[in-house]
Coordinates of C-alpha atoms and ligand atoms in Angstrom, one line a residue:
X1187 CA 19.0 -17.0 5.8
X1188 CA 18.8 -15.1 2.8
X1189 CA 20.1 -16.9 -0.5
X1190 CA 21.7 -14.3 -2.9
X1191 CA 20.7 -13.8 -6.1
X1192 CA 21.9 -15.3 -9.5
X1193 CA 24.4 -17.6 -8.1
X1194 CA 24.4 -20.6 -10.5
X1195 CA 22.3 -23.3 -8.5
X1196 CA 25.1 -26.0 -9.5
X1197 CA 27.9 -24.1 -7.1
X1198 CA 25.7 -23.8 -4.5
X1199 CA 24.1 -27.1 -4.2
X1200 CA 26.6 -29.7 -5.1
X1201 CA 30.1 -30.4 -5.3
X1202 CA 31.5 -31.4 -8.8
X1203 CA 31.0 -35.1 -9.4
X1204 CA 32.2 -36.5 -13.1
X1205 CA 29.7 -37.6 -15.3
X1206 CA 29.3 -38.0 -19.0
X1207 CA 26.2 -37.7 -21.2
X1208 CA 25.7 -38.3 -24.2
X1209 CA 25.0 -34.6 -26.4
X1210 CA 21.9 -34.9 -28.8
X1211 CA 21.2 -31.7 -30.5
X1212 CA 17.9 -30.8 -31.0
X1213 CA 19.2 -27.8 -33.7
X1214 CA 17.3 -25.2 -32.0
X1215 CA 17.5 -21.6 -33.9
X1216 CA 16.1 -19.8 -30.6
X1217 CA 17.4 -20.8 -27.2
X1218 CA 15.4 -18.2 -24.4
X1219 CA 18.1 -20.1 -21.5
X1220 CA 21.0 -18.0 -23.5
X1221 CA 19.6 -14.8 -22.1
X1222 CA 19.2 -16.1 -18.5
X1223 CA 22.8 -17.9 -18.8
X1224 CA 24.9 -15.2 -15.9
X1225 CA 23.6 -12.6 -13.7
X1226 CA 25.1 -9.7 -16.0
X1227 CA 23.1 -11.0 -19.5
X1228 CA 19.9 -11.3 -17.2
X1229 CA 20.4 -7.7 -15.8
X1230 CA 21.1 -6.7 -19.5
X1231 CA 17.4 -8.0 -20.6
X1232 CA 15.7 -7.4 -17.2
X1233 CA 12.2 -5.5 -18.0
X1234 CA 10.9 -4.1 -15.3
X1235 CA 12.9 -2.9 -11.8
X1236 CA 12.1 -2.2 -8.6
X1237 CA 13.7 1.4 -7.0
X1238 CA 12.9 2.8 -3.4
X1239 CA 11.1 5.6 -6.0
X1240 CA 8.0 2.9 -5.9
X1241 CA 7.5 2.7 -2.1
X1242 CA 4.8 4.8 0.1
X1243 CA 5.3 3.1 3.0
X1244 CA 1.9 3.1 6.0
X1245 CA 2.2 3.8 10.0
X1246 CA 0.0 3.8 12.5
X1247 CA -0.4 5.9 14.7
X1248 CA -1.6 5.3 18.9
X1249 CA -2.2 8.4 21.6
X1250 CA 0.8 8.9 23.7
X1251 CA 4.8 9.3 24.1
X1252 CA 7.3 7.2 23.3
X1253 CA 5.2 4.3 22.3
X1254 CA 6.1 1.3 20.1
X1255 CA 3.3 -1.6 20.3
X1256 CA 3.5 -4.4 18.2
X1257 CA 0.3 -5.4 15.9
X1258 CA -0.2 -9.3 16.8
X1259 CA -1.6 -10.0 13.4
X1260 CA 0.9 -8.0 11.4
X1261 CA 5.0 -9.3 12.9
X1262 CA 7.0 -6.3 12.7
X1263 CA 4.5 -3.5 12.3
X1264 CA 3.8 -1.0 15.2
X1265 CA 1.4 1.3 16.5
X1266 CA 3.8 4.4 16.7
X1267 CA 3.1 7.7 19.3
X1268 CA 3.5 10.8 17.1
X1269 CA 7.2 11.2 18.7
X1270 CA 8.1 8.0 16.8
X1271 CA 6.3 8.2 13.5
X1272 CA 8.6 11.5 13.2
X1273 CA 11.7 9.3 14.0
X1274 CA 10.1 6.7 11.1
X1275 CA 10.0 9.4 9.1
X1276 CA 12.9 10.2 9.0
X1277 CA 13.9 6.3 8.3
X1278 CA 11.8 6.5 5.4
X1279 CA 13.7 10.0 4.6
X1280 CA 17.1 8.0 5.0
X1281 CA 15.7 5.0 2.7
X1282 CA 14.9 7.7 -0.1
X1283 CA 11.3 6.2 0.5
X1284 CA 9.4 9.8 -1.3
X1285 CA 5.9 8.9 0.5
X1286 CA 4.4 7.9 3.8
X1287 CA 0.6 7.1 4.6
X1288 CA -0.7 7.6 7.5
X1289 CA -3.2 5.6 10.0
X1290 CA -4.6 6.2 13.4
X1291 CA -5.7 3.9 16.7
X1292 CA -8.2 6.2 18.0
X1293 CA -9.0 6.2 21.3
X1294 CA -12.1 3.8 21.4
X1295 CA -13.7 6.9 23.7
X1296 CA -13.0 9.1 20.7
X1297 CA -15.3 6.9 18.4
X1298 CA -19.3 7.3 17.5
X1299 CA -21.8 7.3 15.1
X1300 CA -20.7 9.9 13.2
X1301 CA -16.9 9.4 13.3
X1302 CA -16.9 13.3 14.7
X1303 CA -13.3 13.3 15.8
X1304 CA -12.3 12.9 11.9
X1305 CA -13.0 16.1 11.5
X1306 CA -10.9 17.1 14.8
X1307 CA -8.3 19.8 13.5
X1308 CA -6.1 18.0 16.3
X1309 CA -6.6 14.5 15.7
X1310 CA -3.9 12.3 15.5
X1311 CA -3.0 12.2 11.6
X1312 CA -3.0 15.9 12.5
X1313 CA -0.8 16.3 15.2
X1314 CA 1.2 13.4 13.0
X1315 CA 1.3 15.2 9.9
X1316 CA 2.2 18.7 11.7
X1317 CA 5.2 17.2 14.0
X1318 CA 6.3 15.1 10.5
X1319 CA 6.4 18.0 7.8
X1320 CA 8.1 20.3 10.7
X1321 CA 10.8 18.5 10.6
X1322 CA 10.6 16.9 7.3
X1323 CA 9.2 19.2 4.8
X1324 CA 10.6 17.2 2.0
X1325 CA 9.1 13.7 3.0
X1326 CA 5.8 13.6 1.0
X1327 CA 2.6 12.5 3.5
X1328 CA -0.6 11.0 2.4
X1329 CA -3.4 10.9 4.4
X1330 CA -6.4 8.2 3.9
X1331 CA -10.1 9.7 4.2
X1332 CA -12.6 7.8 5.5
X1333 CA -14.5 7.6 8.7
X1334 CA -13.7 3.9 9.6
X1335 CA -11.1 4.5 12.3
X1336 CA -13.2 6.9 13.7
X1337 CA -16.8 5.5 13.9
X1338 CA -18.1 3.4 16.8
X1339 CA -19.8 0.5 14.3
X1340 CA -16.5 0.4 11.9
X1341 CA -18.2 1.7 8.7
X1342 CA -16.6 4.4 6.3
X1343 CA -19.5 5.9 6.5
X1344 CA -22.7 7.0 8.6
X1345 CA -25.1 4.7 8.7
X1346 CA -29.3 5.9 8.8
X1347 CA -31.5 2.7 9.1
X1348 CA -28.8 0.1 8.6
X1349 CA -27.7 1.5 5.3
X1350 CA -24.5 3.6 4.6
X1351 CA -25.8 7.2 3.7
X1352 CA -23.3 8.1 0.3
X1353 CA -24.5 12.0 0.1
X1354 CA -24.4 12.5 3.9
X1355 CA -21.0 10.5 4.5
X1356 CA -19.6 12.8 1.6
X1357 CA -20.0 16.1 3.2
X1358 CA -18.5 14.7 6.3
X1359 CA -15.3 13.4 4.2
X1360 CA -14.7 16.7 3.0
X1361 CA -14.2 18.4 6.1
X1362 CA -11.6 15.7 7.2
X1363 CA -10.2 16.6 3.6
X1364 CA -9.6 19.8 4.8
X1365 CA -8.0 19.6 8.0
X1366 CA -5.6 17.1 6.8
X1367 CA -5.3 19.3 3.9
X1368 CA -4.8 22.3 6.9
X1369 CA -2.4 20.4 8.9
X1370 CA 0.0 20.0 5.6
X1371 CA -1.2 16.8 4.7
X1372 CA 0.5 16.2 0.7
X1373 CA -1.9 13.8 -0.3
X1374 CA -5.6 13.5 0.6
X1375 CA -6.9 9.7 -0.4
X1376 CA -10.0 8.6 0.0
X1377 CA -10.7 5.4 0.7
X1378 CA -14.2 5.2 1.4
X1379 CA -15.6 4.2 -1.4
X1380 CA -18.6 6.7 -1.7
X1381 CA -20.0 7.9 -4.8
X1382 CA -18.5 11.4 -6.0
X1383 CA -16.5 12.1 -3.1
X1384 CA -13.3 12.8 -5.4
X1385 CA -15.4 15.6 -6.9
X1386 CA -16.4 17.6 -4.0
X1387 CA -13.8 17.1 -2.0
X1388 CA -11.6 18.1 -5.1
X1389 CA -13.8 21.4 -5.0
X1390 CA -13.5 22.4 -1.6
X1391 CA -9.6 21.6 -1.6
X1392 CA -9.3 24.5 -4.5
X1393 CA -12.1 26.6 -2.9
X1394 CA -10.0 26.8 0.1
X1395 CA -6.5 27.5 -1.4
X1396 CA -5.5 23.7 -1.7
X1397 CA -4.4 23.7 -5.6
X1398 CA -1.9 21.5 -5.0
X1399 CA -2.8 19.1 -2.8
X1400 CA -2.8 15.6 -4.7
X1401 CA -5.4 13.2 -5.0
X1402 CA -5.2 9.9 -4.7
X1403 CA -8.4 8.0 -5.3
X1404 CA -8.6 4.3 -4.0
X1405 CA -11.0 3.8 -6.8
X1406 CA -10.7 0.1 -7.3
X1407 CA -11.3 -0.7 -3.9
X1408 CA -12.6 -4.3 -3.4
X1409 CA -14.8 -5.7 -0.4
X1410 CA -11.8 -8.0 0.9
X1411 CA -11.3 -10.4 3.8
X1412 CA -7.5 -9.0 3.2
X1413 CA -8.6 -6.1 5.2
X1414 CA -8.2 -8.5 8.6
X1415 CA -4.8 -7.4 10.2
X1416 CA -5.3 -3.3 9.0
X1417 CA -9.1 -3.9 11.3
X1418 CA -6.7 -5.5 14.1
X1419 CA -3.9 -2.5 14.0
X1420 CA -6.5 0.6 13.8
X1421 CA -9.0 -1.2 16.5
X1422 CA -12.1 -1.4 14.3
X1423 CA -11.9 -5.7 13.8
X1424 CA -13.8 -6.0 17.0
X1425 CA -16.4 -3.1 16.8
X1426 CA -17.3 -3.9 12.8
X1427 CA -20.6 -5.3 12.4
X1428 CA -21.1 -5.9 9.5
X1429 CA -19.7 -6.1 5.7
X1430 CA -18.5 -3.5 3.5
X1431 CA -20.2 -4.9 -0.2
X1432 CA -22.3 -2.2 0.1
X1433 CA -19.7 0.3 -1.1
X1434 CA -16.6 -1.7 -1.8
X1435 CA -16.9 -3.3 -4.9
X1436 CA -17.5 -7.3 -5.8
X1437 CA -14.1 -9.1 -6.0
X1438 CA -15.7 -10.8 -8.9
X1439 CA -15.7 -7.6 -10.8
X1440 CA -13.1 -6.3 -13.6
X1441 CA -15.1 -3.8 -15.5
X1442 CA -16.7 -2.2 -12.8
X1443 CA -13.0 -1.1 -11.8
X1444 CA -12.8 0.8 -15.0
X1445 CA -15.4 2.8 -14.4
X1446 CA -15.2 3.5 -11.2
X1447 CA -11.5 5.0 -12.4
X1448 CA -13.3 6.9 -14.9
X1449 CA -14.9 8.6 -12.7
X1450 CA -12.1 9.6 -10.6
X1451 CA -10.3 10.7 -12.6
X1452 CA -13.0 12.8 -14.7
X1453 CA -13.6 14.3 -10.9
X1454 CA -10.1 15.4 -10.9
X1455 CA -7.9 12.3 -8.8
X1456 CA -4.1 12.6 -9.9
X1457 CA -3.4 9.3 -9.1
X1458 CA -5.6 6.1 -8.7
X1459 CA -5.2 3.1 -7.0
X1460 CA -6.2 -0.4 -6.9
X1461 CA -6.5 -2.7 -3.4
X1462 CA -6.4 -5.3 -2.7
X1463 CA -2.9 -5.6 -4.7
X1464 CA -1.7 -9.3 -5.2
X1465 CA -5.2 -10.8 -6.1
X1466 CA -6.0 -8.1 -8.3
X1467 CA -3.0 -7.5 -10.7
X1468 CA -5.2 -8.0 -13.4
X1469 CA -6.9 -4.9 -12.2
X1470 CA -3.6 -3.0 -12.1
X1471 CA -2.7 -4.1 -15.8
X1472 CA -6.8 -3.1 -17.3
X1473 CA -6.2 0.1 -15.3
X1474 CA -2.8 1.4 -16.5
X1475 CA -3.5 -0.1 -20.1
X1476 CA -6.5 2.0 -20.6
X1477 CA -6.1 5.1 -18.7
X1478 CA -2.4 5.6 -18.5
X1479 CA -2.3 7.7 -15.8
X1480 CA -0.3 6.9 -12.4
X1481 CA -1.0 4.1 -11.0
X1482 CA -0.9 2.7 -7.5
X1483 CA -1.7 -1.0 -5.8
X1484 CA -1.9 -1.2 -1.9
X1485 CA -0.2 -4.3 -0.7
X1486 CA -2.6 -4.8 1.9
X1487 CA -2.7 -6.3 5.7
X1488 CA -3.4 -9.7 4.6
X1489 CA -1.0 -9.8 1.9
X1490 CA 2.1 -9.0 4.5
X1491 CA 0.4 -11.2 7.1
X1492 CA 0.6 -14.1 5.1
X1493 CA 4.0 -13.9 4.1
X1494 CA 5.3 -13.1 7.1
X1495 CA 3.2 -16.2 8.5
X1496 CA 5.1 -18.1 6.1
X1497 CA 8.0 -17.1 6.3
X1498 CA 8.5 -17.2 10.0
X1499 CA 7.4 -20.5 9.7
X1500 CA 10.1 -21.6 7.1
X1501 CA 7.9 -22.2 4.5
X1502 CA 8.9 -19.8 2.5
X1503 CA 12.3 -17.5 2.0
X1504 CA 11.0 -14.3 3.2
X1505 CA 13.5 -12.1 1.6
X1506 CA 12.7 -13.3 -2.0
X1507 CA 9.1 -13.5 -1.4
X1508 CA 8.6 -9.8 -0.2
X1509 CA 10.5 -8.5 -3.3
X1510 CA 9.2 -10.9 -6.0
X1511 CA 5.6 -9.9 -4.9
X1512 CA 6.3 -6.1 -5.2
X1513 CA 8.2 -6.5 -8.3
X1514 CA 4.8 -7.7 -9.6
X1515 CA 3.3 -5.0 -9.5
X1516 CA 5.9 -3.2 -10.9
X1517 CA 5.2 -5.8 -14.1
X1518 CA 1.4 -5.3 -14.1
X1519 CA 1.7 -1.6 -14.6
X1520 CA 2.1 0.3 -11.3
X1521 CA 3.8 3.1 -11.1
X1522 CA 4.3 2.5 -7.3
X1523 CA 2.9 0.7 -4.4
X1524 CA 2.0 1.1 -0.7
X1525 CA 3.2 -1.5 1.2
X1526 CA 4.3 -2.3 5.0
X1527 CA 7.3 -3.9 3.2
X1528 CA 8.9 -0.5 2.6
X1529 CA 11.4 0.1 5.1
X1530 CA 12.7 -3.3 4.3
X1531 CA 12.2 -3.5 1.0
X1532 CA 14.1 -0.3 0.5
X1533 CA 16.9 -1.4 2.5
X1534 CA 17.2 -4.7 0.2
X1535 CA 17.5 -2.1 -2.7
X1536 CA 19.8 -0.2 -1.6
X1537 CA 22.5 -2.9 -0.1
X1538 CA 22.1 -4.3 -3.5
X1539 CA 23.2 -1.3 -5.4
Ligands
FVT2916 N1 -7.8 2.5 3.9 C1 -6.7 1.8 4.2 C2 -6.9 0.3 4.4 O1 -8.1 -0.1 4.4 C3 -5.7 -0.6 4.5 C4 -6.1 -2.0 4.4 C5 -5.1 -3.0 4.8 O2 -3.9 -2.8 4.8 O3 -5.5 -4.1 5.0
MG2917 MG1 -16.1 5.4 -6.9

């Protein structure tokens, strides 16, 4: 049951009993509880506001027609067929949600050591992207590179000798950059963590005609256990062997993020992100504080899994939980957020309008 809003906690919890107490004054100059003391003086000094404008909301994608499965690990997400991530679409077109982000089972008989079918002109964020901007041209589409949903070990990159080849990986990165970027794909966002990937695939986007395809770097991307649920939904959780701390950086790490946005950006990202989102807000705040630029968190697997754990349990009020943490973000300095809370999220904002 959702509890609304700013209803004074006195009417909704008990009914009116007489008492008297006795009315010391401590002679305060400054009382903060005046500007909390009705719904309309708290809207009036409210600082920070969450609008469906802050939402990129991520699907998955499965092989197939008319297909809907449910994720175990993440309650009320699906694997879509491409039929019905066009009819998500144009949910998230309804919702004014201005971004979607797209993810793909791949057949496990599609994976292997070099994550070739990446680079498949007809893949399934292809065929995705293609069937979504036909009938949505409007509905901006991002599109993660990396090899992980594609490779038969899990990694986002090749792998020579049990190490993950950075130069190598790179050149393969940029080819899935530009048949996403060939399908109609809005924003290319890598999300493999390699070293100067931004750069060249930044290059061959322009050398090929792509000036205005976006980039969205995941430059803060931390080596999480977060990640769980996303392994589950794309098939990679059981074929991983393995870490990532060889490319995603140390969750004890704050400065490191800074330069690794540095980078991006000097290589030409338009936008940078940070993920994990709700451990690392700190990150968001260092991020936006000294570059200024826009901003993004990605509210990861993890993060929806465990309070949607919760609040299918009871334990916690679902509703309020879901938009005080993406409000947070909104106070550490995003600019906007990815989150499989959008469709909902988005439909909170607008009955409340
Ligand atoms: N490159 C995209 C992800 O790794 C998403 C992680 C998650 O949602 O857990
Ligand atoms: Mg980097």
């Amino acid at each position: 049951m959702a509890i609304k809003f700013g209803r004074p906690i006195e009417l909704r919890d008990h009914a009116p009993r007489p008492v008297t107490y006795d009315t010391p004054s401590l002679g305060l100059t400054t009382r903060p509880r005046r500007n909390r003391k009705s719904e309309w003086a708290r809207r009036l000094v409210r600082e920070n506001v969450l609008t469906t404008d802050d939402l990129i909301w991520p699907l998955f994608v499965i092989d197939g027609d008319n297909q809907r499965a449910a994720i175990a690990s993440m309650p009320g997400v699906e694997r879509l067929s491409v039929d019905q991530a066009v009819r998500d679409a144009e949910r998230a077109m309804k919702l004014d949600i201005p971004c979607i982000a797209l993810f793909p089972y791949t057949d496990p008989s599609l994976r292997d050591e070099m994550g070739t079918e990446a680079c498949n002109a007809n893949n399934l964020v292809c065929q995705s992207v293609r069937a979504i901007k036909k009938e949505f041209p409007d509905l901006g589409v991002l599109c993660d590179v990396a090899l992980d949903p594609f490779t038969s070990h899990g990694h986002d990159g090749l792998i020579q000798g049990g190490k993950i080849l950075n130069d190598e990986t790179v050149a393969v990165l940029v080819q899935q950059a530009l048949v996403q970027a060939e399908a109609g794909c809005d924003i290319i966002a890598p999300s493999d963590m390699m070293d100067g990937r931004v750069g060249a695939i930044r290059e061959a986007l322009d050398d090929a005609g792509f000036l205005d395809v976006q980039i969205m770097a995941y430059a803060a991307k931390y080596a999480s256990a977060f990640y769980g649920p996303f392994r589950d939904a794309i098939g990679s959780a059981k074929t991983l062997t393995g870490d990532k701390r060889t490319y995603q950086m140390d969750s004890a790490n704050s400065d490191e993020a800074l330069r690794e946005v540095e980078l991006d950006l000097a290589e030409g990202a338009d936008m940078v992100m940070v993920k994990p989102g709700m451990p690392y807000l700190d990150i968001v705040r260092r991020v936006k504080d000294t570059f200024a630029v826009p901003t993004f968190a990605y509210q990861v697997s993890g993060e929806y899994a465990m309070i949607m754990a919760a609040a299918n349990n009871g334990w916690i009020d679902g509703d309020r939980a879901i938009m005080e943490s993406l409000l947070g973000f909104k106070r550490a300095g995003a600019d906007g957020v990815l989150t499989y809370f959008a469709p909902h999220a988005a439909e909170r904002i607008k009955a409340s309008r």
